mmCIF file of C-alpha atoms in Angstrom:
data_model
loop_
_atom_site.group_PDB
_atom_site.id
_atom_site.type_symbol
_atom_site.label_atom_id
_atom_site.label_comp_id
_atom_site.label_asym_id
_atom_site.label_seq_id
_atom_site.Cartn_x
_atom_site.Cartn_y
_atom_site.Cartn_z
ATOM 1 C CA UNK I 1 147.761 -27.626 48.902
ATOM 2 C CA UNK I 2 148.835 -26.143 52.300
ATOM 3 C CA UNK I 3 145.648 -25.338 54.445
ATOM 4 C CA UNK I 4 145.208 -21.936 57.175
ATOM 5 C CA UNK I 5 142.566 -21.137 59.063
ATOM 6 C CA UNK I 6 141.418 -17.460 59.109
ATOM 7 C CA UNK I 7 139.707 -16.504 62.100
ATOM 8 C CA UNK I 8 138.052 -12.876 63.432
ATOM 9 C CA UNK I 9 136.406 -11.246 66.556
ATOM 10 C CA UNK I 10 133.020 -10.742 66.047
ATOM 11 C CA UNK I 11 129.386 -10.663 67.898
ATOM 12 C CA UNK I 12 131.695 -7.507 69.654
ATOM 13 C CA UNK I 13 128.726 -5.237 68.987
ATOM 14 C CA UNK I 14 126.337 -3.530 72.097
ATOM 15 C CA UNK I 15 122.756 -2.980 71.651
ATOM 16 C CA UNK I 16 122.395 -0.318 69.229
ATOM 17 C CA UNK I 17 125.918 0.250 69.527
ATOM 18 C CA UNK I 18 127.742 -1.414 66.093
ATOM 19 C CA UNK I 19 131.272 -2.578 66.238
ATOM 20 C CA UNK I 20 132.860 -3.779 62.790
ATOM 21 C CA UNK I 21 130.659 -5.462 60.156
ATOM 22 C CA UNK I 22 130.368 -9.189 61.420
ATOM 23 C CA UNK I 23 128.115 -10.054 58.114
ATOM 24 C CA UNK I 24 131.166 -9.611 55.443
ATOM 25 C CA UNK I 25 133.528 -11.347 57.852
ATOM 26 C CA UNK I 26 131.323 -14.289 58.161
ATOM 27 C CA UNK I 27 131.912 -14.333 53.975
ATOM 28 C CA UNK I 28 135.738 -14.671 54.795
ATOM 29 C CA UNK I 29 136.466 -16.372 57.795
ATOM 30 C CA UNK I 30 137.076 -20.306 59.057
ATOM 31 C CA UNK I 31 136.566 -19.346 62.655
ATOM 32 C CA UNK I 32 134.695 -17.061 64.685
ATOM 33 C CA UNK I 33 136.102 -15.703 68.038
ATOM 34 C CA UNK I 34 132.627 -14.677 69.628
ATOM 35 C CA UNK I 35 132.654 -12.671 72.230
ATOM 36 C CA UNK I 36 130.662 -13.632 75.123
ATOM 37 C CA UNK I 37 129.150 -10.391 77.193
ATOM 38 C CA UNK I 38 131.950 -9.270 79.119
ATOM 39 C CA UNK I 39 134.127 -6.806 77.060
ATOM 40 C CA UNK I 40 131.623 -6.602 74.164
ATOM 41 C CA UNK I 41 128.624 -8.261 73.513
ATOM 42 C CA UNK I 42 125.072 -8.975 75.016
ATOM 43 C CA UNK I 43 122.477 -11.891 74.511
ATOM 44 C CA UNK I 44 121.025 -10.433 72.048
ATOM 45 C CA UNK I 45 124.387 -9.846 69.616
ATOM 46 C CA UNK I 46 125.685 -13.489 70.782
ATOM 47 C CA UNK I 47 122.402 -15.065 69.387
ATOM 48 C CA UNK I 48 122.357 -12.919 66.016
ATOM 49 C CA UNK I 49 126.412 -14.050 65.719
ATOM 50 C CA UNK I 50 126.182 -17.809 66.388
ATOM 51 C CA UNK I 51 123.312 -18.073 63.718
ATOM 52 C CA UNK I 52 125.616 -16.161 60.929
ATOM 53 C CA UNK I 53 127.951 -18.806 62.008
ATOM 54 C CA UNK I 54 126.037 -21.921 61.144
ATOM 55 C CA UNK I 55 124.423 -20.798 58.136
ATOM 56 C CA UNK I 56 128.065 -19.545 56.765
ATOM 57 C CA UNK I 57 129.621 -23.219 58.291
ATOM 58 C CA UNK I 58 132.167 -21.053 60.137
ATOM 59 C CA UNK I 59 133.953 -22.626 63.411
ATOM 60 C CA UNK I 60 132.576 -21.244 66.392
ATOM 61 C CA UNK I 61 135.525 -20.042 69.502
ATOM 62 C CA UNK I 62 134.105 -18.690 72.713
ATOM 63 C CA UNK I 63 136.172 -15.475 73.124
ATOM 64 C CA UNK I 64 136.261 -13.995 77.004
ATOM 65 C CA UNK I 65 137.759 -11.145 77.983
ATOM 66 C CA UNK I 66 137.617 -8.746 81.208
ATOM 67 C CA UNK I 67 134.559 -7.256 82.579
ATOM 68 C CA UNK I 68 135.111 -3.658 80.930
ATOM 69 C CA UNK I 69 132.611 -2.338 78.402
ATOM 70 C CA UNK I 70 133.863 0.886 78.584
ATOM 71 C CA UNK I 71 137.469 -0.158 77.882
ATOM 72 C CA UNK I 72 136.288 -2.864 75.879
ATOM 73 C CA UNK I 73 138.630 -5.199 77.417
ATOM 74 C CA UNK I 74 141.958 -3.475 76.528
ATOM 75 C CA UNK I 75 142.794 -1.951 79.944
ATOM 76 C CA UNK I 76 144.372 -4.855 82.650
ATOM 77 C CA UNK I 77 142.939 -6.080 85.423
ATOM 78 C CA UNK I 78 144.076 -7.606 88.560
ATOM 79 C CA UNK I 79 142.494 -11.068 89.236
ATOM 80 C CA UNK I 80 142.800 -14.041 91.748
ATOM 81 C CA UNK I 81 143.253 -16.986 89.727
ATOM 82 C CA UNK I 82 140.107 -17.902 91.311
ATOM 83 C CA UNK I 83 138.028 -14.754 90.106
ATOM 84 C CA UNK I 84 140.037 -15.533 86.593
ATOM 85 C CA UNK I 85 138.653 -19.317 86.773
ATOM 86 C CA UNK I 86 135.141 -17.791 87.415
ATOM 87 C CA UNK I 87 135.023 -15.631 84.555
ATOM 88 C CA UNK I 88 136.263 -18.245 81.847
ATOM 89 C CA UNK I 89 133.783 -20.224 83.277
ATOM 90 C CA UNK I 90 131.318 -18.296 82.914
ATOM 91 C CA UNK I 91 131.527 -16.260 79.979
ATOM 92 C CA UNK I 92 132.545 -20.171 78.395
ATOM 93 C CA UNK I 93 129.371 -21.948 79.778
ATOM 94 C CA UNK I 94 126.912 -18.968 77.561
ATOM 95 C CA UNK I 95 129.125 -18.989 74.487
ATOM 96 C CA UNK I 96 128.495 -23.302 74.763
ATOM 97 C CA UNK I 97 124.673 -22.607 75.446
ATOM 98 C CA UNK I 98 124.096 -19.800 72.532
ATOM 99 C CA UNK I 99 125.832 -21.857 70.124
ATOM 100 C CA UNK I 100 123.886 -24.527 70.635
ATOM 101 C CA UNK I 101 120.769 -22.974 70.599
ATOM 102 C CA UNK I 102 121.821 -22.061 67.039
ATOM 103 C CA UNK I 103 122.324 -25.430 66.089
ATOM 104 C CA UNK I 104 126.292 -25.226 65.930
ATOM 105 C CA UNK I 105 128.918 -26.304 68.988
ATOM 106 C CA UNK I 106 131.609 -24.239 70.558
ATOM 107 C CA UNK I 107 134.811 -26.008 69.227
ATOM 108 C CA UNK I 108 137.919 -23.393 70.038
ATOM 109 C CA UNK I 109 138.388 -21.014 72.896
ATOM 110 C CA UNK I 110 140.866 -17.498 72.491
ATOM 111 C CA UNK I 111 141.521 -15.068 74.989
ATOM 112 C CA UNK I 112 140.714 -11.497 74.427
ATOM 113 C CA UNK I 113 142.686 -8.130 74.761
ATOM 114 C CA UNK I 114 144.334 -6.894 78.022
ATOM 115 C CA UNK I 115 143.874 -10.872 79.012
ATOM 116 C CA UNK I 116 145.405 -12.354 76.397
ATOM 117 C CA UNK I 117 148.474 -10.367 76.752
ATOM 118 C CA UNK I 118 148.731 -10.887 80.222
ATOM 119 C CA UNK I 119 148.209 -14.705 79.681
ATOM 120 C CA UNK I 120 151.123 -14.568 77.110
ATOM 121 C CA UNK I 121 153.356 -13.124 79.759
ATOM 122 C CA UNK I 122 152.425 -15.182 82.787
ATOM 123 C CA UNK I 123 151.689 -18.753 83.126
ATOM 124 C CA UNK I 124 150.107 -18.301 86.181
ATOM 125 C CA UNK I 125 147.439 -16.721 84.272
ATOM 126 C CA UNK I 126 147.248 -18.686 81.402
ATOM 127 C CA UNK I 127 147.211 -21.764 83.562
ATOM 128 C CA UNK I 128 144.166 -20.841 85.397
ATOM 129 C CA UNK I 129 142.142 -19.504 82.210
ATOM 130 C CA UNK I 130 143.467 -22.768 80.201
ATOM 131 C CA UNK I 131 142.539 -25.159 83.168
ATOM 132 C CA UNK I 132 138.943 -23.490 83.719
ATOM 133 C CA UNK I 133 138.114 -24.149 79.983
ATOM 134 C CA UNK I 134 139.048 -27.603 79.520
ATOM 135 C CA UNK I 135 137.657 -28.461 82.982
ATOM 136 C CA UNK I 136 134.160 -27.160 81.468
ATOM 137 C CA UNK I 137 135.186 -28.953 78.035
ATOM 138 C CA UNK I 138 138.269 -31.486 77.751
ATOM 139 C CA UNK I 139 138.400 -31.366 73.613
ATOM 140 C CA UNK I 140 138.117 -27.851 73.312
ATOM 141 C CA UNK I 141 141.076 -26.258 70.669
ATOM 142 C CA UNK I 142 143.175 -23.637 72.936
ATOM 143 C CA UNK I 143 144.176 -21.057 70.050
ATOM 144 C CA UNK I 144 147.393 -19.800 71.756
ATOM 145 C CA UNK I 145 150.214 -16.814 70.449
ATOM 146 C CA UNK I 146 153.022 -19.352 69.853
ATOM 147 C CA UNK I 147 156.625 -19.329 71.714
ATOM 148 C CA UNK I 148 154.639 -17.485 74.634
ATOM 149 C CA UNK I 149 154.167 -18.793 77.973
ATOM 150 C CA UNK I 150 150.188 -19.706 76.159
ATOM 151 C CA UNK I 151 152.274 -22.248 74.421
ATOM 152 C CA UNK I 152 154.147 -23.811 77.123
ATOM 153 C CA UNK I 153 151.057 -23.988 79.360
ATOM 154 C CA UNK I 154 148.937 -25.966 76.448
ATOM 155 C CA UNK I 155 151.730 -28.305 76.121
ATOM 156 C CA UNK I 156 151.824 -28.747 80.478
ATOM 157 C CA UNK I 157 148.556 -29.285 79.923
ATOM 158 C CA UNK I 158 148.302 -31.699 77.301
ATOM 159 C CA UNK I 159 145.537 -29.737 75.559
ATOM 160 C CA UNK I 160 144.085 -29.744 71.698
ATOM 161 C CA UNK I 161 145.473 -25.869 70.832
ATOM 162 C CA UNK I 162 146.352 -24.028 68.054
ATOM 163 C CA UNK I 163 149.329 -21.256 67.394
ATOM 164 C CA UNK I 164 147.955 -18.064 65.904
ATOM 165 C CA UNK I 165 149.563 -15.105 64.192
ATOM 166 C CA UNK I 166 147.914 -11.855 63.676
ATOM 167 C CA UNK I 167 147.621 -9.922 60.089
ATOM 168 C CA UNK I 168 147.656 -6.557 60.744
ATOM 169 C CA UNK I 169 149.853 -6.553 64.531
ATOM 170 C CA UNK I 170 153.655 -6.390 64.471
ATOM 171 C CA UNK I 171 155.478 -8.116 66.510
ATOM 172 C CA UNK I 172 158.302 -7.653 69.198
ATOM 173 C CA UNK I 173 161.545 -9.944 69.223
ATOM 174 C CA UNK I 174 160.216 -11.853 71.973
ATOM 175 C CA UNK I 175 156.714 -13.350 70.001
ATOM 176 C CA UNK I 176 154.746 -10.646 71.526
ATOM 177 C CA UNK I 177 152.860 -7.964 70.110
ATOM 178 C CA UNK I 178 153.927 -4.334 69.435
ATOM 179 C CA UNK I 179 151.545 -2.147 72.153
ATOM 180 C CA UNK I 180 149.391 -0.267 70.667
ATOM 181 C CA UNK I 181 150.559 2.790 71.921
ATOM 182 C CA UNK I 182 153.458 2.326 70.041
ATOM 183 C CA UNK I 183 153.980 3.752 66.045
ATOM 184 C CA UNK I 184 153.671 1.010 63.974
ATOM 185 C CA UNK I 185 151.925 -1.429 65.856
ATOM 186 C CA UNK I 186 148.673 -1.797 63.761
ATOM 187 C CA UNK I 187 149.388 -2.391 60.090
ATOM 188 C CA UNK I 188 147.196 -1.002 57.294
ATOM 189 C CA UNK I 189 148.407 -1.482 53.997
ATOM 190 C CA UNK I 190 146.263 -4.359 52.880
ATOM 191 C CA UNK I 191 149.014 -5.359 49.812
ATOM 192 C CA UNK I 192 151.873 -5.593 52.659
ATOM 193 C CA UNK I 193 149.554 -7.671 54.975
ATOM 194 C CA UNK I 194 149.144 -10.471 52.356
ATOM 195 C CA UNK I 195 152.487 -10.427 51.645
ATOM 196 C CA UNK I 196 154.039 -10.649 55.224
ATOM 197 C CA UNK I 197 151.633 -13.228 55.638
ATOM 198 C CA UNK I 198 152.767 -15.357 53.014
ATOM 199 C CA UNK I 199 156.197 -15.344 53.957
ATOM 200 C CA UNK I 200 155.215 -15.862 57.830
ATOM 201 C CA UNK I 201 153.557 -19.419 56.739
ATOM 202 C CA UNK I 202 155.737 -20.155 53.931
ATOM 203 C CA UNK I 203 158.804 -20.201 56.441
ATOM 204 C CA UNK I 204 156.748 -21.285 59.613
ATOM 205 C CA UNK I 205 157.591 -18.394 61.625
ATOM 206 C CA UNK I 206 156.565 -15.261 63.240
ATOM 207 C CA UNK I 207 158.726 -12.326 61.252
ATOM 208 C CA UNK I 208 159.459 -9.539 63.715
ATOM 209 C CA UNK I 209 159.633 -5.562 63.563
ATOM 210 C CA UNK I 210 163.317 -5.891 63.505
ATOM 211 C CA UNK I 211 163.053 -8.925 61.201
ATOM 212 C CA UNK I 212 163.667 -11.904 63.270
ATOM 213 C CA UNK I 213 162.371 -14.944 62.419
ATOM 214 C CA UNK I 214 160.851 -16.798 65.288
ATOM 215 C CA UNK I 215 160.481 -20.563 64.124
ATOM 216 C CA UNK I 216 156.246 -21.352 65.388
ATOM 217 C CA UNK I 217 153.289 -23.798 64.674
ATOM 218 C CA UNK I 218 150.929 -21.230 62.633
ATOM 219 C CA UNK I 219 147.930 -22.697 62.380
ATOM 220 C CA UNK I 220 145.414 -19.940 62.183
ATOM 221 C CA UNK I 221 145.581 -16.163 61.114
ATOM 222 C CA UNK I 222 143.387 -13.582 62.634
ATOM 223 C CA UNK I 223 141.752 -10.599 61.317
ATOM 224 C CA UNK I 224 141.020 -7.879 63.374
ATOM 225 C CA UNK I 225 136.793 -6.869 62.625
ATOM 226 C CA UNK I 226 136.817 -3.401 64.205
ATOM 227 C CA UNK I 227 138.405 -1.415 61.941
ATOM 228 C CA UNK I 228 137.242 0.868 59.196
ATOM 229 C CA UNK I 229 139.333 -1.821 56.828
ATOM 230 C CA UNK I 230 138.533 -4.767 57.978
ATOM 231 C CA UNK I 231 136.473 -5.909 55.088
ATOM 232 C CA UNK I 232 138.746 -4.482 52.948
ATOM 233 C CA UNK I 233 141.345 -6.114 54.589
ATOM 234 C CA UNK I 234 140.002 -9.569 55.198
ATOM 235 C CA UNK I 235 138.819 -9.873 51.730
ATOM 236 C CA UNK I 236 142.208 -8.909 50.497
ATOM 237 C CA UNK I 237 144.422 -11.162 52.412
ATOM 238 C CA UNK I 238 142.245 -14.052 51.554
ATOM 239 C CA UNK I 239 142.357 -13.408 48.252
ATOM 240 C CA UNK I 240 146.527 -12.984 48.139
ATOM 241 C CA UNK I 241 146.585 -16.399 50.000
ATOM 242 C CA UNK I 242 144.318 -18.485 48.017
ATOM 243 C CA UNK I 243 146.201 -17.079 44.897
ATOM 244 C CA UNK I 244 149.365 -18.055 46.334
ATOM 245 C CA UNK I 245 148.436 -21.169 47.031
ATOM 246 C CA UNK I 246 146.575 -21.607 50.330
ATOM 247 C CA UNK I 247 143.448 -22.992 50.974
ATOM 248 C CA UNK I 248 141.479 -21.435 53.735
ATOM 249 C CA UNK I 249 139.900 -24.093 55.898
ATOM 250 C CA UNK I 250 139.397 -24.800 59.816
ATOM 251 C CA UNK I 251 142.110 -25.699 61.966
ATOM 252 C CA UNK I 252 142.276 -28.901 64.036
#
């Protein structure tokens, strides 16, 4: 039976503030993406998250993003790779200290928003985030966007990583993601989403907007948690896999 990891963002809530519904994901998911204070988050929300984590055995990823709340880490900034190394290292070192004050272990690290993109279209910037994290832990699992310059930069740097694929993004002819701003970008249909899915891992390789295949290592899915369907959604396109065939399980 082929195995895929299914992974999500959560712990992206605020104080009273409540992003997505992190308790039915936890039901769903392999991995957790945690986000750690910076774009979303607080002490209080990473605490709560990496406890729902170990009691529902789900893999625990740091997930760093920008310093913007407001903007929640979707707008790009312009760092030194120094200020860059500062803030993975930071934001890396409380995810590593929460989770084990829960009893679990950070195990995977993903970039979030505006600084993932920019990470998949600069190596410069990708080097420095990538470097900073395995300098604070060598084993950690770099989940990358595959045939991006993420990817080339794990290899260079010998590191443990993982390709990912999003279910509900579409994709430009070049392995990157539709902008949001564009139509079409975010997917909805819930029946569709399993089913591009399935033929994305079935094939082993990102299917375009235009329908290009683009030959990848898929090794983990992710589900957005911050939509009005995302338990809908999650629930559904683990359901289509594991009928198809699939069994849902942790990468690496």
């Amino acid at each position: 039976m082929a195995k895929i990891d299914l992974n999500a963002d959560i712990g992206e809530s605020f104080g009273p503030w409540v992003m997505g519904n992190d308790a039915a994901l936890m039901e769903v998911i392999s991995s957790a993406n945690v986000a750690c204070g910076f774009h979303a988050g607080d002490p209080d929300v990473m605490a709560q998250t990496m406890r729902a984590a170990v009691a529902n055995d789900v893999g625990i990823g740091a997930h760093p993003g920008f310093a913007d709340l407001q903007g929640f880490g979707r707008r790009r900034l312009n760092l030194s790779a120094e200020e860059l190394t500062n803030l993975v290292t930071y934001q890396l070192g409380a995810a590593q200290a929460m989770a084990r004050a829960a009893g679990g272990a950070v195990r995977h690290f993903k970039l979030h928003g505006a600084l993932s993109n920019m990470a998949s279209e600069n190596a410069e910037i990708a080097r420095a985030c990538y470097a900073a994290a395995l300098r604070v832990q060598p084993d950690i699992i770099l989940v990358v966007l595959p045939q991006t310059a993420m990817e080339q930069v794990a290899r260079d740097l010998q590191a443990n990583w993982a390709g990912e694929i999003f279910a509900d993004r579409a994709y430009e002819d070049d392995a990157s993601l539709v902008a949001r701003s564009k139509p079409g970008a975010v997917l909805h249909d819930a029946e569709e989403v399993g089913a591009r899915i399935e033929t994305m891992l079935r094939k082993g390789a990102i299917v375009t907007a235009s329908g290009k295949e683009i030959p990848c290592k898929i090794d983990t899915v992710c589900l957005h948690g911050d939509g009005a369907e995302a338990r809908a959604m999650a629930r559904a396109l683990r359901g289509h896999l594991t009928g198809a065939g699939f069994e849902i399980a942790r990468f690496g």
